[in-house]
């Protein structure tokens, strides 16, 4: 969005300096094209294409009928926090008491709460790059200084302990990453996170936000939580939620688990901004956990199949540099081989230009890497049907062949 002069005169510096979410902006452009009658395939979405499992929907209906229509406790219903505590034990071997858990309006709010509670103006926040679009903007809202460090393609875009150590200064307050990662699908292994923890042991002022929202969408086997490493555990905020694993994006339920002090601070922050999240969605989330994670793992199996399909087709597109994404539902190829090429007099200067070309010529919506801190890449979501994925890759290959 470009603010008008009038808007600029009214609005705060805070909001004027905030970038619009690129993924949402791309989805908007795709919808506009579709409204004009074009058959647009949208691979820009960051959400499952599955419906929420029926047993979860049923629990929500029951919650309405049973009268769960009142304000909820700010950090979430005790029943839900208890279920989350059990989930941490069952899946992650982590002992978080219910009082250490704060339920929020999506993992996005959990991250914002934690950043606002930990970061003072001028504090440096190391963000493993490529990163999820909102990290940098949330840090800026807290008047922190984002310090992205770039993982290398040869290492599946994963930042190493050595890279981290070089980036830490006396002003570093926080490190943020997601695993499995949006936008790359990279999954940090236990040894890699242990090496990172060994570095952090030397810097007691540095905290960590480990965003594990894609935990169940993991094709490599074991998910590892950095909070399992006792020496730094109290400095780790573990974020998770229901949007991706249980296909519950619209319900808006996420959570964090942290030391009692940090959890209490996030509770206080949330009490002044949103209060507790939706009563009905919380009851549905509790039912989701009580039902185990079988439905989540079934959906993950479908994503794994699609990952293989897309990767295979993408490897047939000249110039796309790929790698094996081990989780989430994205692939983030390096497309810089096309920079400098032309179509009808227009030169592709950037991933943004190339994404716009792909949208206008192939009618496939994707998201350019700039917003994820990687201007040489484009993000493709494979949370779409096999037919759509095959057709999208066919069209993209044909369109790119037109570039000279
Ligand atoms: C890495 C990452 N973290 C957090 C979120 C936010 O999840 P929620 O829908 O629970 O707010 C997303 C959503 O796209 C994400 O990709």
Short mmCIF file of N, CA and C in Angstrom, two decimals, residues 284-355:
data_model
loop_
_atom_site.label_atom_id
_atom_site.label_comp_id
_atom_site.label_asym_id
_atom_site.label_seq_id
_atom_site.Cartn_x
_atom_site.Cartn_y
_atom_site.Cartn_z
N UNK A 284 -12.39 -25.89 20.36
CA UNK A 284 -12.04 -26.71 19.19
C UNK A 284 -10.58 -27.13 19.25
N UNK A 285 -9.72 -26.21 19.68
CA UNK A 285 -8.28 -26.51 19.76
C UNK A 285 -8.02 -27.59 20.82
N UNK A 286 -8.73 -27.51 21.94
CA UNK A 286 -8.55 -28.53 22.99
C UNK A 286 -8.97 -29.90 22.43
N UNK A 287 -10.06 -29.92 21.67
CA UNK A 287 -10.52 -31.18 21.08
C UNK A 287 -9.49 -31.69 20.07
N UNK A 288 -8.89 -30.77 19.31
CA UNK A 288 -7.87 -31.17 18.33
C UNK A 288 -6.77 -31.94 19.03
N UNK A 289 -6.28 -31.40 20.15
CA UNK A 289 -5.18 -32.07 20.86
C UNK A 289 -5.62 -33.38 21.50
N UNK A 290 -6.82 -33.38 22.04
CA UNK A 290 -7.31 -34.63 22.67
C UNK A 290 -7.40 -35.74 21.62
N UNK A 291 -7.66 -35.36 20.37
CA UNK A 291 -7.78 -36.35 19.29
C UNK A 291 -6.43 -36.83 18.78
N UNK A 292 -5.34 -36.34 19.36
CA UNK A 292 -4.00 -36.76 18.93
C UNK A 292 -3.59 -36.05 17.65
N UNK A 293 -2.55 -36.58 16.99
CA UNK A 293 -2.06 -35.86 15.81
C UNK A 293 -2.16 -36.72 14.53
N UNK A 294 -3.03 -37.74 14.56
CA UNK A 294 -3.11 -38.64 13.40
C UNK A 294 -3.57 -37.87 12.14
N UNK A 295 -4.56 -36.97 12.30
CA UNK A 295 -5.05 -36.25 11.11
C UNK A 295 -3.95 -35.33 10.58
N UNK A 296 -3.18 -34.74 11.50
CA UNK A 296 -2.09 -33.86 11.08
C UNK A 296 -1.05 -34.65 10.30
N UNK A 297 -0.74 -35.84 10.78
CA UNK A 297 0.29 -36.65 10.12
C UNK A 297 -0.18 -37.15 8.75
N UNK A 298 -1.48 -37.38 8.65
CA UNK A 298 -2.05 -37.79 7.36
C UNK A 298 -1.91 -36.66 6.33
N UNK A 299 -2.21 -35.45 6.77
CA UNK A 299 -2.06 -34.30 5.86
C UNK A 299 -0.58 -34.11 5.50
N UNK A 300 0.29 -34.34 6.48
CA UNK A 300 1.72 -34.17 6.23
C UNK A 300 2.19 -35.15 5.15
N UNK A 301 1.61 -36.33 5.14
CA UNK A 301 1.98 -37.34 4.15
C UNK A 301 1.60 -36.85 2.74
N UNK A 302 0.43 -36.18 2.66
CA UNK A 302 0.02 -35.63 1.36
C UNK A 302 1.00 -34.53 0.92
N UNK A 303 1.45 -33.70 1.87
CA UNK A 303 2.42 -32.65 1.51
C UNK A 303 3.73 -33.27 1.05
N UNK A 304 4.12 -34.36 1.67
CA UNK A 304 5.40 -34.99 1.29
C UNK A 304 5.34 -35.47 -0.16
N UNK A 305 4.20 -36.06 -0.50
CA UNK A 305 4.02 -36.54 -1.87
C UNK A 305 4.08 -35.36 -2.86
N UNK A 306 3.41 -34.29 -2.48
CA UNK A 306 3.40 -33.12 -3.37
C UNK A 306 4.78 -32.47 -3.46
N UNK A 307 5.51 -32.50 -2.35
CA UNK A 307 6.88 -31.98 -2.37
C UNK A 307 7.70 -32.71 -3.42
N UNK A 308 7.56 -34.04 -3.41
CA UNK A 308 8.32 -34.85 -4.37
C UNK A 308 7.90 -34.52 -5.80
N UNK A 309 6.59 -34.35 -5.99
CA UNK A 309 6.06 -34.05 -7.32
C UNK A 309 6.61 -32.71 -7.83
N UNK A 310 6.47 -31.68 -6.99
CA UNK A 310 6.89 -30.34 -7.41
C UNK A 310 8.40 -30.28 -7.63
N UNK A 311 9.14 -30.91 -6.73
CA UNK A 311 10.59 -30.86 -6.84
C UNK A 311 11.04 -31.51 -8.15
N UNK A 312 10.41 -32.61 -8.49
CA UNK A 312 10.74 -33.31 -9.71
C UNK A 312 10.46 -32.42 -10.93
N UNK A 313 9.29 -31.78 -10.94
CA UNK A 313 8.93 -30.92 -12.07
C UNK A 313 9.83 -29.68 -12.11
N UNK A 314 10.13 -29.17 -10.94
CA UNK A 314 10.94 -27.96 -10.86
C UNK A 314 12.37 -28.22 -11.33
N UNK A 315 12.86 -29.42 -11.06
CA UNK A 315 14.20 -29.76 -11.52
C UNK A 315 14.27 -29.80 -13.05
N UNK A 316 13.10 -29.87 -13.68
CA UNK A 316 13.08 -29.84 -15.15
C UNK A 316 12.98 -28.41 -15.70
N UNK A 317 12.97 -27.42 -14.83
CA UNK A 317 12.93 -26.02 -15.29
C UNK A 317 14.35 -25.47 -15.30
N UNK A 318 14.85 -25.13 -16.50
CA UNK A 318 16.24 -24.67 -16.55
C UNK A 318 16.43 -23.43 -15.67
N UNK A 319 17.56 -23.37 -14.98
CA UNK A 319 17.89 -22.15 -14.23
C UNK A 319 17.40 -22.12 -12.80
N UNK A 320 16.47 -23.00 -12.42
CA UNK A 320 16.01 -23.01 -11.03
C UNK A 320 16.98 -23.85 -10.20
N UNK A 321 17.54 -23.22 -9.16
CA UNK A 321 18.44 -23.98 -8.27
C UNK A 321 17.62 -24.46 -7.09
N UNK A 322 17.51 -25.78 -6.93
CA UNK A 322 16.66 -26.33 -5.88
C UNK A 322 17.48 -27.07 -4.82
N UNK A 323 16.80 -27.59 -3.85
CA UNK A 323 17.37 -28.35 -2.73
C UNK A 323 16.20 -29.17 -2.20
N UNK A 324 16.42 -29.96 -1.18
CA UNK A 324 15.33 -30.81 -0.68
C UNK A 324 14.68 -30.18 0.56
N UNK A 325 13.46 -29.62 0.43
CA UNK A 325 12.82 -29.08 1.65
C UNK A 325 12.29 -30.24 2.50
N UNK A 326 12.67 -30.26 3.76
CA UNK A 326 12.31 -31.40 4.61
C UNK A 326 11.04 -31.20 5.43
N UNK A 327 10.40 -30.03 5.27
CA UNK A 327 9.18 -29.80 6.04
C UNK A 327 8.40 -28.62 5.49
N UNK A 328 7.31 -28.27 6.21
CA UNK A 328 6.39 -27.21 5.79
C UNK A 328 5.83 -27.52 4.40
N UNK A 329 5.27 -26.53 3.70
CA UNK A 329 4.77 -26.83 2.36
C UNK A 329 5.21 -25.79 1.34
N UNK A 330 6.52 -25.48 1.43
CA UNK A 330 7.08 -24.49 0.52
C UNK A 330 8.38 -25.00 -0.09
N UNK A 331 8.65 -24.47 -1.27
CA UNK A 331 9.98 -24.65 -1.85
C UNK A 331 10.43 -23.28 -2.34
N UNK A 332 11.72 -23.02 -2.19
CA UNK A 332 12.23 -21.65 -2.33
C UNK A 332 13.45 -21.65 -3.26
N UNK A 333 13.24 -21.94 -4.54
CA UNK A 333 14.40 -22.04 -5.43
C UNK A 333 15.07 -20.68 -5.67
N UNK A 334 16.36 -20.75 -5.95
CA UNK A 334 17.12 -19.57 -6.38
C UNK A 334 16.84 -19.42 -7.87
N UNK A 335 16.32 -18.25 -8.25
CA UNK A 335 15.91 -18.04 -9.65
C UNK A 335 16.76 -16.96 -10.32
N UNK A 336 17.88 -16.63 -9.69
CA UNK A 336 18.66 -15.49 -10.17
C UNK A 336 19.23 -15.70 -11.57
N UNK A 337 19.23 -16.96 -12.06
CA UNK A 337 19.72 -17.20 -13.43
C UNK A 337 18.89 -16.43 -14.45
N UNK A 338 17.68 -16.03 -14.08
CA UNK A 338 16.82 -15.30 -15.03
C UNK A 338 16.99 -13.79 -14.95
N UNK A 339 17.74 -13.31 -13.96
CA UNK A 339 17.89 -11.86 -13.83
C UNK A 339 18.70 -11.34 -15.04
N UNK A 340 18.22 -10.26 -15.62
CA UNK A 340 18.88 -9.69 -16.80
C UNK A 340 18.23 -10.16 -18.09
N UNK A 341 17.38 -11.19 -18.05
CA UNK A 341 16.70 -11.64 -19.27
C UNK A 341 15.49 -10.77 -19.54
N UNK A 342 15.03 -10.83 -20.81
CA UNK A 342 13.98 -9.89 -21.22
C UNK A 342 12.78 -10.58 -21.83
N UNK A 343 11.63 -9.90 -21.70
CA UNK A 343 10.43 -10.32 -22.44
C UNK A 343 9.72 -9.05 -22.89
N UNK A 344 9.48 -8.94 -24.19
CA UNK A 344 8.81 -7.76 -24.78
C UNK A 344 9.39 -6.46 -24.23
N UNK A 345 10.70 -6.38 -24.21
CA UNK A 345 11.36 -5.13 -23.83
C UNK A 345 11.50 -4.92 -22.33
N UNK A 346 10.89 -5.79 -21.53
CA UNK A 346 10.99 -5.62 -20.07
C UNK A 346 12.06 -6.55 -19.52
N UNK A 347 13.02 -5.95 -18.80
CA UNK A 347 14.10 -6.77 -18.23
C UNK A 347 13.72 -7.26 -16.84
N UNK A 348 14.02 -8.52 -16.56
CA UNK A 348 13.77 -9.07 -15.22
C UNK A 348 14.94 -8.66 -14.32
N UNK A 349 14.72 -7.63 -13.52
CA UNK A 349 15.80 -7.13 -12.67
C UNK A 349 15.85 -7.89 -11.34
N UNK A 350 14.73 -8.48 -10.96
CA UNK A 350 14.65 -9.01 -9.60
C UNK A 350 13.64 -10.16 -9.54
N UNK A 351 13.60 -10.80 -8.35
CA UNK A 351 12.60 -11.86 -8.13
C UNK A 351 11.19 -11.28 -8.19
N UNK A 352 11.08 -10.04 -7.77
CA UNK A 352 9.78 -9.35 -7.82
C UNK A 352 9.31 -9.25 -9.28
N UNK A 353 10.22 -8.80 -10.18
CA UNK A 353 9.87 -8.70 -11.61
C UNK A 353 9.48 -10.08 -12.16
N UNK A 354 10.26 -11.08 -11.75
CA UNK A 354 10.01 -12.43 -12.28
C UNK A 354 8.67 -12.97 -11.77
N UNK A 355 8.35 -12.70 -10.50
CA UNK A 355 7.07 -13.14 -9.95
C UNK A 355 5.91 -12.48 -10.68
#
